[in-house]
Short mmCIF file of C-alpha atoms in Angstrom, two decimals:
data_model
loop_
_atom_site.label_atom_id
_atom_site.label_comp_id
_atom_site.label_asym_id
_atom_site.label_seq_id
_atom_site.Cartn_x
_atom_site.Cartn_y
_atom_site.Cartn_z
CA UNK S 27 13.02 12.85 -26.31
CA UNK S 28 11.94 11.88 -22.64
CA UNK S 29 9.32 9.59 -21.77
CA UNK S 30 8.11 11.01 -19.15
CA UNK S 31 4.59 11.08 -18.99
CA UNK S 32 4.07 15.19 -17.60
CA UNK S 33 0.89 15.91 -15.38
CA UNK S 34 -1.17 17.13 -18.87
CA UNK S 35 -0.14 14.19 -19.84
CA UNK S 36 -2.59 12.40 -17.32
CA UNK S 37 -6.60 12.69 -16.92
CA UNK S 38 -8.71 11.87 -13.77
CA UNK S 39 -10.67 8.66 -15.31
CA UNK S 40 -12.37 8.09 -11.67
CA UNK S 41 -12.97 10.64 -8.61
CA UNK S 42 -14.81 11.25 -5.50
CA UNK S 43 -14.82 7.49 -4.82
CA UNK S 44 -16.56 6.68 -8.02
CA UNK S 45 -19.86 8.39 -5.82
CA UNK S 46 -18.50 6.58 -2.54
CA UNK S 47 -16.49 9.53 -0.73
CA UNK S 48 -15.91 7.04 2.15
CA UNK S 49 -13.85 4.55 -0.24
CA UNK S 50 -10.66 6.33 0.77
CA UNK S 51 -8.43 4.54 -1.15
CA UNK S 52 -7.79 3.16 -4.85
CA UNK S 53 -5.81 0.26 -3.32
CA UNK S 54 -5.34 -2.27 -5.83
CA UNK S 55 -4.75 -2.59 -9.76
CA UNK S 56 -4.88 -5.01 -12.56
CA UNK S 57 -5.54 -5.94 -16.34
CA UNK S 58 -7.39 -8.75 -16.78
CA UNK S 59 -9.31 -10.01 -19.97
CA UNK S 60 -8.51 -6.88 -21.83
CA UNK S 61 -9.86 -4.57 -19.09
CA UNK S 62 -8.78 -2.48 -15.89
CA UNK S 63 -9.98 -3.36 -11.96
CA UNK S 64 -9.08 -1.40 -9.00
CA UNK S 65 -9.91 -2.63 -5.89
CA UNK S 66 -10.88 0.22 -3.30
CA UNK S 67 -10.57 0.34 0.48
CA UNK S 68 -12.47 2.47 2.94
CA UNK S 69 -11.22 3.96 6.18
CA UNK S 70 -13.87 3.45 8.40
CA UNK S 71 -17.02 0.45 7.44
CA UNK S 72 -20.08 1.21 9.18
CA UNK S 73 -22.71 0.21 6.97
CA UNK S 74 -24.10 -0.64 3.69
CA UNK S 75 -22.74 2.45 2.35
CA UNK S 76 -19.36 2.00 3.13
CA UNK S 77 -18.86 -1.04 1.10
CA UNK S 78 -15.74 -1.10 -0.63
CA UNK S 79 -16.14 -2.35 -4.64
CA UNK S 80 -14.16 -3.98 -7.46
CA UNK S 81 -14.47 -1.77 -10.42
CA UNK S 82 -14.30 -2.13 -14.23
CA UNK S 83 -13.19 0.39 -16.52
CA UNK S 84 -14.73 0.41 -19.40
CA UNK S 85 -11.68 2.44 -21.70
CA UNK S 86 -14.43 2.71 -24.86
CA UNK S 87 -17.13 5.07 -22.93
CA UNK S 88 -15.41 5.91 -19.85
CA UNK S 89 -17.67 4.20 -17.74
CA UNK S 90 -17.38 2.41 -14.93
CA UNK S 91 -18.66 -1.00 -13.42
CA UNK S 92 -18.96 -2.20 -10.04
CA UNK S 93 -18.56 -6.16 -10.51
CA UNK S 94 -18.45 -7.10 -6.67
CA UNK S 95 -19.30 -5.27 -3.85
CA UNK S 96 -18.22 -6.26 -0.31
CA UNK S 97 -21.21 -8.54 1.14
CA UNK S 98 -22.46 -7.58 4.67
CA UNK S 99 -22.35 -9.70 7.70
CA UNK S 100 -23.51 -9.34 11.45
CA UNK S 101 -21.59 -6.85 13.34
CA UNK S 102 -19.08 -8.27 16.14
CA UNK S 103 -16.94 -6.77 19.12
CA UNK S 104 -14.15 -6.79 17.05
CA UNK S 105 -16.30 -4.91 13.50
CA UNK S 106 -15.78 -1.87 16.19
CA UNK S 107 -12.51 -2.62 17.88
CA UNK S 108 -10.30 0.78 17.39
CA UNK S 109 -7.43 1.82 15.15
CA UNK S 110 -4.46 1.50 17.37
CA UNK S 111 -2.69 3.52 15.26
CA UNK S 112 -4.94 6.22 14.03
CA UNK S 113 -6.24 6.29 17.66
CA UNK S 114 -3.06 7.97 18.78
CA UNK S 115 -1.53 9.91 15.62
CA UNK S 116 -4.93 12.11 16.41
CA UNK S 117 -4.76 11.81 19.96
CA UNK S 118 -6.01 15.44 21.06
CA UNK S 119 -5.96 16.52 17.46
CA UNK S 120 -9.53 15.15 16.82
CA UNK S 121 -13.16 16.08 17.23
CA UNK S 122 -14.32 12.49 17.64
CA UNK S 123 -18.27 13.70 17.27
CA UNK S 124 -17.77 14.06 13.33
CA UNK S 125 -17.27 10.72 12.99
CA UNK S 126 -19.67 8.74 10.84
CA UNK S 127 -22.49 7.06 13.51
CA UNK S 128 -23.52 3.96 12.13
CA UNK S 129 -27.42 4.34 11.18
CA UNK S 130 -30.14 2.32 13.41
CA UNK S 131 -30.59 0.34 10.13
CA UNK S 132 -26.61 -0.42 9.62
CA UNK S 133 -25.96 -0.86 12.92
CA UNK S 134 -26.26 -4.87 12.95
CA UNK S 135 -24.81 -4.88 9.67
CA UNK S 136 -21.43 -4.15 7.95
CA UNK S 137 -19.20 -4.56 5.12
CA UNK S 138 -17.47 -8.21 5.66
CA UNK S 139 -14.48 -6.35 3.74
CA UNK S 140 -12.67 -3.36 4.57
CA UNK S 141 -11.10 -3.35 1.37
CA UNK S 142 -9.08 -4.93 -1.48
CA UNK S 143 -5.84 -4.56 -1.04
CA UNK S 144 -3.60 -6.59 -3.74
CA UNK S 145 -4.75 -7.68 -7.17
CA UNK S 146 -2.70 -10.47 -9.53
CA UNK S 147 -3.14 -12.16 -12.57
CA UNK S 148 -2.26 -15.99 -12.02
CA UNK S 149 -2.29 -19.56 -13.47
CA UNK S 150 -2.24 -21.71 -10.68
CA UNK S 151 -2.16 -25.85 -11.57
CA UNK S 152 -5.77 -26.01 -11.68
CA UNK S 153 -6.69 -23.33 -13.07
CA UNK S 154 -7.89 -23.37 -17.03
CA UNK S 155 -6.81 -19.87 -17.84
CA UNK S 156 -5.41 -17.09 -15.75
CA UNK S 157 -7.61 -15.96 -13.08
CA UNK S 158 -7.68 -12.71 -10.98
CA UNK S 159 -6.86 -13.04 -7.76
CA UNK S 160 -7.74 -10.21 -4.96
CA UNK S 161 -6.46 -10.28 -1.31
CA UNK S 162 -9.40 -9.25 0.91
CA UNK S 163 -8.65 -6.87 4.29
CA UNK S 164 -11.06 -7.54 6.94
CA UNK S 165 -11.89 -7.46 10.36
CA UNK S 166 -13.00 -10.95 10.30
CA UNK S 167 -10.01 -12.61 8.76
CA UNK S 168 -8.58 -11.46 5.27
CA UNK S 169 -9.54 -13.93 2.60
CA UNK S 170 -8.31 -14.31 -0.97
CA UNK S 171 -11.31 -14.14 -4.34
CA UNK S 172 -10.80 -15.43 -6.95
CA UNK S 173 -12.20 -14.69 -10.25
CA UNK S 174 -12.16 -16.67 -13.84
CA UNK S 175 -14.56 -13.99 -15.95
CA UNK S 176 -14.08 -10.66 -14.09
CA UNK S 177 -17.26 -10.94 -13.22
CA UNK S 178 -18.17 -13.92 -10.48
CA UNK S 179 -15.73 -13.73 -7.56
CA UNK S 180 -15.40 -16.56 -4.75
CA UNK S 181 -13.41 -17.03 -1.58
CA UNK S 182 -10.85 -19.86 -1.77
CA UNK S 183 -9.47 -20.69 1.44
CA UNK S 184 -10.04 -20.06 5.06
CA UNK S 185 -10.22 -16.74 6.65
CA UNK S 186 -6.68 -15.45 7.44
CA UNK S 187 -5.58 -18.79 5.86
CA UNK S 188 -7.38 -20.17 9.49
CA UNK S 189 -5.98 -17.27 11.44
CA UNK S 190 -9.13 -15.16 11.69
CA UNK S 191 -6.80 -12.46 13.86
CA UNK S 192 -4.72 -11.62 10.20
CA UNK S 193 -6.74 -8.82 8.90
CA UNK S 194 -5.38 -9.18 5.27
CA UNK S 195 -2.36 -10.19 2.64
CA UNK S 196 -0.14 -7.86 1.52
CA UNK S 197 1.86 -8.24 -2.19
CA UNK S 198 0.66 -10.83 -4.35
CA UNK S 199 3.84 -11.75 -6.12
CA UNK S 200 4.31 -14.22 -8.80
CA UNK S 201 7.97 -16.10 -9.53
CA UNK S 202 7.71 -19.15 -12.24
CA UNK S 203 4.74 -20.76 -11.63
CA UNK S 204 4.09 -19.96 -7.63
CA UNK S 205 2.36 -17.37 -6.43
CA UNK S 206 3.82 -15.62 -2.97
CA UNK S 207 1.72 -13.41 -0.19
CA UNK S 208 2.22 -12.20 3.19
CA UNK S 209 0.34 -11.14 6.02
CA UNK S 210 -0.48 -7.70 6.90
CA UNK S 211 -2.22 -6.55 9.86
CA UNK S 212 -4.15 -7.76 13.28
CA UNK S 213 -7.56 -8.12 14.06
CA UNK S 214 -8.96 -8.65 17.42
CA UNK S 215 -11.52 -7.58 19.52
CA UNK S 216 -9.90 -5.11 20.98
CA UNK S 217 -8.06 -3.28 18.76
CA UNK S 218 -7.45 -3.48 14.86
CA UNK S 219 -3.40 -2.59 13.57
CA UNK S 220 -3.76 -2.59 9.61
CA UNK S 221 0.05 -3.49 9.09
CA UNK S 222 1.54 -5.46 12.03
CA UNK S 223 0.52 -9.12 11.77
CA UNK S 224 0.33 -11.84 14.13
CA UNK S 225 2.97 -13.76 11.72
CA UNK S 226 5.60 -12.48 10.55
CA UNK S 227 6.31 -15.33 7.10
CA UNK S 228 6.11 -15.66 3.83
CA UNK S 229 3.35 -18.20 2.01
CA UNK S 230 3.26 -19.78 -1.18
CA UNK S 231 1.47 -21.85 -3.30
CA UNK S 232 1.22 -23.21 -6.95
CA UNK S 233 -3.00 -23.86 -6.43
CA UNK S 234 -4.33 -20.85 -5.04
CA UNK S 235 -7.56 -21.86 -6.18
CA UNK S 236 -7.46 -24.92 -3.46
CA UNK S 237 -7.00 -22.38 -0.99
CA UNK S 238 -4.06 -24.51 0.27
CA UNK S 239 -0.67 -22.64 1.38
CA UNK S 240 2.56 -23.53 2.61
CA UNK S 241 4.95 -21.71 4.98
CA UNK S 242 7.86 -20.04 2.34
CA UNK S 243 10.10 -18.33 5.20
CA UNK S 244 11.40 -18.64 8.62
CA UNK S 245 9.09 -16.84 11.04
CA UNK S 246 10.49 -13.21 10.86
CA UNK S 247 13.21 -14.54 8.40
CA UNK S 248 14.73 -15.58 11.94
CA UNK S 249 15.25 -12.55 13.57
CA UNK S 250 12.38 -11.92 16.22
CA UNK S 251 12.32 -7.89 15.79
CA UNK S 252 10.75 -8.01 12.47
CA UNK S 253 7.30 -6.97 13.36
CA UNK S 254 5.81 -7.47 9.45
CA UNK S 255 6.25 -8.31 6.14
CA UNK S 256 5.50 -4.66 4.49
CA UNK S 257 6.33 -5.84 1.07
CA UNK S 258 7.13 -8.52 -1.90
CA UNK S 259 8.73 -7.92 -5.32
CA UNK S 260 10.66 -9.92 -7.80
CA UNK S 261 14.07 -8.89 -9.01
CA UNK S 262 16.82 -10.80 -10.50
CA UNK S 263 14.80 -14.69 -10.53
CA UNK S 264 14.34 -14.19 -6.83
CA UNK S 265 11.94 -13.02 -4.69
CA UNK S 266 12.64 -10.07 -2.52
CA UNK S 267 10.60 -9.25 0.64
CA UNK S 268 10.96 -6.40 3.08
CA UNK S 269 10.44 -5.85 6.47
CA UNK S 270 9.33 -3.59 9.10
CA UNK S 271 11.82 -3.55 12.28
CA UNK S 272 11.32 -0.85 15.27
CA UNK S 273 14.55 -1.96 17.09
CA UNK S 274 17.24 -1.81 14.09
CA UNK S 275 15.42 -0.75 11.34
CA UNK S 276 13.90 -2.38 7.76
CA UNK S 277 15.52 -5.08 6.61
CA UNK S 278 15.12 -6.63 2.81
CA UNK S 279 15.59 -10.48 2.24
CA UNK S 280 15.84 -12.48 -0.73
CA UNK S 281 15.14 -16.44 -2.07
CA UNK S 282 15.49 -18.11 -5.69
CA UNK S 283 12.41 -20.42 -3.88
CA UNK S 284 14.50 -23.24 -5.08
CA UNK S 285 12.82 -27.35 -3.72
CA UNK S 286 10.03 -27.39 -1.68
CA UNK S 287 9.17 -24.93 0.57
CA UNK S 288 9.69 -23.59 3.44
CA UNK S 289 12.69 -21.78 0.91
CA UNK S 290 16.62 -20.84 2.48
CA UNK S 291 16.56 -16.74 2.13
CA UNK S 292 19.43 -14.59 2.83
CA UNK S 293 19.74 -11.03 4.25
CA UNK S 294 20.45 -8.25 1.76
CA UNK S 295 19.96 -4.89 3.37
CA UNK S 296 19.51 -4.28 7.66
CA UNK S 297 19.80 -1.92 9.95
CA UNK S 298 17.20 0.29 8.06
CA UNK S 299 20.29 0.63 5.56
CA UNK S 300 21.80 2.43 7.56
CA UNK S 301 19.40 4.49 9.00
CA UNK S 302 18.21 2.12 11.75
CA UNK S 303 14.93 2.46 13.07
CA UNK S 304 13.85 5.70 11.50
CA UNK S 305 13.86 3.68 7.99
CA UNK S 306 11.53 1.26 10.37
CA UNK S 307 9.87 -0.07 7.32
CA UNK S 308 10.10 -1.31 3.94
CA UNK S 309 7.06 0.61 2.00
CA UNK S 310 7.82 -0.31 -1.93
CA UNK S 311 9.82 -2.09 -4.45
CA UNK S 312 9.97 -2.81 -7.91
CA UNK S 313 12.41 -4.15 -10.59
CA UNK S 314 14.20 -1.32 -12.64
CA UNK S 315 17.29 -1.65 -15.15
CA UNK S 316 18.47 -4.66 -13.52
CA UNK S 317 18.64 -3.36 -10.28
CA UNK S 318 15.79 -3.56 -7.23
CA UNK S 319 14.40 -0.24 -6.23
CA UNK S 320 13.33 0.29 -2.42
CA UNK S 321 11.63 2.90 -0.53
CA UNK S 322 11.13 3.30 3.32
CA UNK S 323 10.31 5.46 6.44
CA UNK S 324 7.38 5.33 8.91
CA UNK S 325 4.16 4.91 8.10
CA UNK S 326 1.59 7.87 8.65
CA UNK S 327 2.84 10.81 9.59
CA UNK S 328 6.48 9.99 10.11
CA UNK S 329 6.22 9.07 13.24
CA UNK S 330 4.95 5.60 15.16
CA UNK S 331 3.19 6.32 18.12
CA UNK S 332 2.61 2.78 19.17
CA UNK S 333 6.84 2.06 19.28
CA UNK S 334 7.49 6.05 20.07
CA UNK S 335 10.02 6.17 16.38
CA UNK S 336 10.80 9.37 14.38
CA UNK S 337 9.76 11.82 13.21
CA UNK S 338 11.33 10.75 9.87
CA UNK S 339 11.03 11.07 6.28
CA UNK S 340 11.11 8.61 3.92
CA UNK S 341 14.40 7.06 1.97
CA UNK S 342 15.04 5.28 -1.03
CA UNK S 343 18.03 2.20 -1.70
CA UNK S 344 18.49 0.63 -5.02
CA UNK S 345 19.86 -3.41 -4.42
CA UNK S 346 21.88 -5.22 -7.24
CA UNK S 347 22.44 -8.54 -8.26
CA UNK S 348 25.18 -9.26 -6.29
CA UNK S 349 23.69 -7.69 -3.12
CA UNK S 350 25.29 -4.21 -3.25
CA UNK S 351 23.58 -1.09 -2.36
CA UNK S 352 23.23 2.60 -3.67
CA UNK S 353 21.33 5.18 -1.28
CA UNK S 354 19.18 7.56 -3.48
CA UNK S 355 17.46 9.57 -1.72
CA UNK S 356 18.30 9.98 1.79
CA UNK S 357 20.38 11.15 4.27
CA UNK S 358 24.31 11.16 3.91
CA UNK S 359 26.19 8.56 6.12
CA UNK S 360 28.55 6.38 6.94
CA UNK S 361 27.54 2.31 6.93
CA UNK S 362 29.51 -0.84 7.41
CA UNK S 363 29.05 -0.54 3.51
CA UNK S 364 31.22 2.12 2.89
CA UNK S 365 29.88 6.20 3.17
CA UNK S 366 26.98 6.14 1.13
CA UNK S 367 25.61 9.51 -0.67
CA UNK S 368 22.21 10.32 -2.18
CA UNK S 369 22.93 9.43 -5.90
CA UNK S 370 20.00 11.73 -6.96
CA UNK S 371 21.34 14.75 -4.35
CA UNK S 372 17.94 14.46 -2.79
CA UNK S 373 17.64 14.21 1.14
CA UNK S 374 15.27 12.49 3.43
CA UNK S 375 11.61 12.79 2.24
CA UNK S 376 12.94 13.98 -1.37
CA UNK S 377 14.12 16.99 0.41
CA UNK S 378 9.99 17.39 1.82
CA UNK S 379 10.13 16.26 5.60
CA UNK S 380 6.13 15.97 4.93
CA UNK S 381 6.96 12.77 2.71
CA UNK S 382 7.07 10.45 5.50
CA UNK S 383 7.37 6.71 2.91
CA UNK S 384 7.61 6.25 -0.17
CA UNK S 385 4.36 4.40 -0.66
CA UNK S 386 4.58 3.36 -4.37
CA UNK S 387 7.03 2.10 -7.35
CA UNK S 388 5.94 0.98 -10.77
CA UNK S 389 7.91 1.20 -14.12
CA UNK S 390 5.80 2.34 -17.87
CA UNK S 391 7.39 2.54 -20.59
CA UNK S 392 11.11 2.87 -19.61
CA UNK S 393 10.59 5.08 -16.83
CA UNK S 394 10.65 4.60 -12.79
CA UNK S 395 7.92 6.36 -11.16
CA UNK S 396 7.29 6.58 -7.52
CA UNK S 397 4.75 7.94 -5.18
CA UNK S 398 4.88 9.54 -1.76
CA UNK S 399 2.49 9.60 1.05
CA UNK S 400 2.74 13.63 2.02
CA UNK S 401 0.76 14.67 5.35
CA UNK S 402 1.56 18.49 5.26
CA UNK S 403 -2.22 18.67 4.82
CA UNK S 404 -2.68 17.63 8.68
CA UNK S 405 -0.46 20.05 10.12
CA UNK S 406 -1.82 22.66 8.14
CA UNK S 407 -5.73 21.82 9.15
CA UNK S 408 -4.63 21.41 13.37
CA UNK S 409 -2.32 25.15 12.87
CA UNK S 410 -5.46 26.54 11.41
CA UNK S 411 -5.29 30.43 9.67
CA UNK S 412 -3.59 30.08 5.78
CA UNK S 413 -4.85 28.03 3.62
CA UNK S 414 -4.50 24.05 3.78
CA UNK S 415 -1.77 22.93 1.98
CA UNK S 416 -0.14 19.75 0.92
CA UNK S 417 -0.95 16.53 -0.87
CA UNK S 418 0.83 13.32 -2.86
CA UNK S 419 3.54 14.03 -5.00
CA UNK S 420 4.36 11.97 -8.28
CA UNK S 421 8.23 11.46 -8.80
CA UNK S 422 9.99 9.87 -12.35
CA UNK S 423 13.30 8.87 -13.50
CA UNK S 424 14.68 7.49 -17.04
CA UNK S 425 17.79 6.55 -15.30
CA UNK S 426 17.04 6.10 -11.71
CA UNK S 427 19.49 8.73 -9.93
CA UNK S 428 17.66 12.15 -11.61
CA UNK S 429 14.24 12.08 -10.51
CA UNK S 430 11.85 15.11 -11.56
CA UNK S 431 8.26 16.03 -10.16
CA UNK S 432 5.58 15.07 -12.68
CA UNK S 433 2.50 15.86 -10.00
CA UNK S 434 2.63 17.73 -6.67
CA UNK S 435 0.28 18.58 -4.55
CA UNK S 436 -2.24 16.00 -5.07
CA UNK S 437 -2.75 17.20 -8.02
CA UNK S 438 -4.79 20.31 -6.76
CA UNK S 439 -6.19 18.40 -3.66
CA UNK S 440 -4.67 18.49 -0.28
CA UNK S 441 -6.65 15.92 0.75
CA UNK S 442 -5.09 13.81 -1.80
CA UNK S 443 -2.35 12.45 0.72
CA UNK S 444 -0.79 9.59 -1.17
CA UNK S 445 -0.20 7.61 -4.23
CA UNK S 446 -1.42 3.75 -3.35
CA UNK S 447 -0.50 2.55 -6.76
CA UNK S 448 1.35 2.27 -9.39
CA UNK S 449 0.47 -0.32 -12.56
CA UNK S 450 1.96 -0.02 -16.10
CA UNK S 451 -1.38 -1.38 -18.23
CA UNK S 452 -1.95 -1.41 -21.97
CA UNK S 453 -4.11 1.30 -21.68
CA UNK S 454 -1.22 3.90 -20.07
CA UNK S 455 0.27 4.54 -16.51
CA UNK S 456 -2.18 4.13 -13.36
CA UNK S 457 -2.25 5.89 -10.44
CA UNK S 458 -4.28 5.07 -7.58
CA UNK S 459 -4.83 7.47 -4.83
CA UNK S 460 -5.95 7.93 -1.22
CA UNK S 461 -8.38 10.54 0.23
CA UNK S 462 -8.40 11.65 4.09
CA UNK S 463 -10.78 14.73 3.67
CA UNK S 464 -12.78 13.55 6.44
CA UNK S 465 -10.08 13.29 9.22
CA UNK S 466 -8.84 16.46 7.51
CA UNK S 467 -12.01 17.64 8.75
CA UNK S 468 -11.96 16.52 11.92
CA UNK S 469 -8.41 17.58 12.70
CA UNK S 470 -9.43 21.20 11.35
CA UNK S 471 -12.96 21.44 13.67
CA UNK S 472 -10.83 22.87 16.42
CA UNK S 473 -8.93 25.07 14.34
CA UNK S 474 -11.08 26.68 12.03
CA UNK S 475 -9.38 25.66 9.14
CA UNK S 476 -11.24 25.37 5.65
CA UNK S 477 -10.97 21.72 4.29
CA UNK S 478 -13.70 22.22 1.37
CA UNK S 479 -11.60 19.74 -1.27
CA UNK S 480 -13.02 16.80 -2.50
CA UNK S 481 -13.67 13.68 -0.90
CA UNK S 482 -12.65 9.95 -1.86
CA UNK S 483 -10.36 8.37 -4.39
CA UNK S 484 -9.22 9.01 -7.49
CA UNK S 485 -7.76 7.09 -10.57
CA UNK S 486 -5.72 9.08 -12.92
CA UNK S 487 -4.55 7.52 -16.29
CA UNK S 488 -1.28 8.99 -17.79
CA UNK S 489 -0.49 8.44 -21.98
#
């Protein structure tokens, strides 16, 4: 009998932002103290309003608690610096005037915190018990809480670990008794990029309450092309981390974190496997069977309008021990590896161009899942006429190689564009979502399009 969880199988446990349509994004998971917290994100922070939360489920009445709420500090040059990247994916495509104008009252005023963007349950050497630990994104340097009851959280450390321009830290990944983190995204006054970072390394620490870190990696594991960090995972007593790489492609590296750090890694998959630049990042990975699943592509809608790369959809590798590869889903080719075939005889984007990554992994109960980021919903909105269409899909696999749909469509919202997380928990499979309804709006004010879904996040919990 399979173990699939099937979409009946799952019920929406939070939607609509939790009554916050502009928190976008249920960004971050964890289990902590017998209880679930996801960490949301918003698009756009303007004011009060906006404030992205850290929220406890409550699994014995359903309810929800907000138990810390992004504090609000003076607005700077930089709170209102522009989305490079958003700026010119809707370049033409957008009716700038329905953007949210911050109120006379907000105006001086805004969330310190964009969002929360990596959760992880830690023991450093100080610590007494486990404590959660959130990475903060923000405009004003990305900070790391820290949390003993669930309850109280506190900043340990400097802003961007005293690099005020990183806007946040990306996979907090635990090996032994170290906990690993990377930076993700610049902020300046200028302009704000939520993924490329002004260093390109790997930290580490065994306190994280003392807010001190150490360098882990070379700067761009040595090769000056990788422009980020995109993600961390363990696999095999080592830690894996993957890059993003618009001249050659994603590349995935690996350390045992053996001595004192900074750590020797080693190159295990470059040239985008293969694929070169149009696998430009590494978007996911997680441990499976023995064996180190990986998606890719380019962020947003396939195509990256800062370095001019794609349109592409996304792939997926699976890395073993010994630093072999498999290509699962993907496009057929030939690679200094040997000609490598889709094991699962899915193409690029799992044979849906509109799935431009793969944007999360997570394993429950025996079974891979993974979830895509699908923008079909934008190019239906700017063509206008039919319907809107489109939204995340939900993939599974007992075996890794035959992978079934379990949701499509954002389950019933096209505005639902992607699955942000995955997290096996006691309580059942978690899904975190994200929510673009209002630049779905925007991109459809010139077209006439209907975009009457529902706005904000959801949480869906699958048993």
């Amino acid at each position: 009998m399979s173990k699939i969880i099937q979409e009946n199988g799952f019920r929406v446990i939070a939607s609509e932002g939790l009554g916050r349509a502009s928190n976008t994004t249920a960004h971050s998971v964890a289990f902590f103290r017998g209880q679930l917290y996801v960490g949301t994100s918003c698009g756009s922070v303007t004011g009060s309003s906006d404030s992205p939360r850290i929220l406890r489920f409550h699994a014995e009445d359903g309810e929800w608690e907000t138990v810390y709420e992004s504090p609000l500090v003076p607005a700077t040059k930089r709170a209102r610096a522009p989305d490079r990247q958003l700026a010119k994916n809707m370049k033409g495509g957008l009716d700038f005037s329905r953007f949210k104008k911050p109120s006379e009252t907000d105006s001086n005023l805004v969330p310190r915190d964009a969002g929360f963007r990596s959760m992880c349950v830690f023991k450093g050497r100080t610590d007494a018990e486990p404590a959660l630990y959130v990475s903060c994104m923000s405009r004003f340097g990305g900070q790391i809480l820290r949390s003993e009851d669930g309850v109280t959280f506190e900043p340990v450390g400097e802003p961007g670990f005293g690099n005020p321009d990183i806007y946040s830290f990306r996979g907090l990944t635990v090996l032994g008794d170290r906990l690993f983190t990377a930076p993700a995204g610049t902020t300046t006054d200028e302009w704000l990029d939520r993924n490329l970072a002004p260093e390109v390394r790997v930290y580490v620490t065994d306190d994280p309450a003392s807010g001190r870190w150490e360098v882990a990696s070379p700067e761009g594991f040595g090769d000056p092309a990788n422009m980020a960090i995109y993600a961390l995972a363990t696999a095999h007593g080592m830690v894996y981390g993957g890059t993003a790489n618009p001249e050659r492609g994603m590349q995935v590296w690996r350390t045992s974190a053996e001595g004192t750090a900074p750590f020797t890694w080693e190159p295990v998959v470059v040239d985008g496997a293969g694929a070169f630049n149009h696998n430009l990042a590494v978007t996911a990975m997680t441990e499976f069977k023995g064996a180190l699943y990986v998606g890719g592509g380019i962020t947003g809608f396939g195509y990256d309008t800062v370095h001019d790369i794609g349109p592409a959809s996304a792939e997926m590798i699976r890395i073993h021990p010994d630093k072999s590869w498999d290509l699962i889903a993907g496009r057929m080719r030939f690679t200094p590896d040997g000609l490598k075939v889709p094991l699962s005889l899915l193409g690029p984007g799992l044979d849906d161009f509109y799935n431009s990554v793969i944007w999360s992994l997570g394993v429950h109960d025996g079974v891979i899942y993974l979830g895509t980021h699908q923008w079909e919903a934008f190019r239906s909105a700017e063509l206008g006429g039919a319907d809107v269409v489109g939204g995340y899909q939900l993939w599974a696999s007992e075996d890794g190689e035959n992978w079934q749909v379990v949701i499509a469509d954002g389950h019933g919202n096209p505005a639902e564009i992607g699955v942000r997380n995955i997290a096996s928990t006691p309580l059942g499979l978690v899904i975190g979502t994200n929510n673009q309804k209002r630049l779905l709006q925007m991109k459809a004010r010139r077209s006439g399009a209907k975009v009457d879904f529902n706005g904000g996040f959801e949480v869906l919990l699958g048993q």
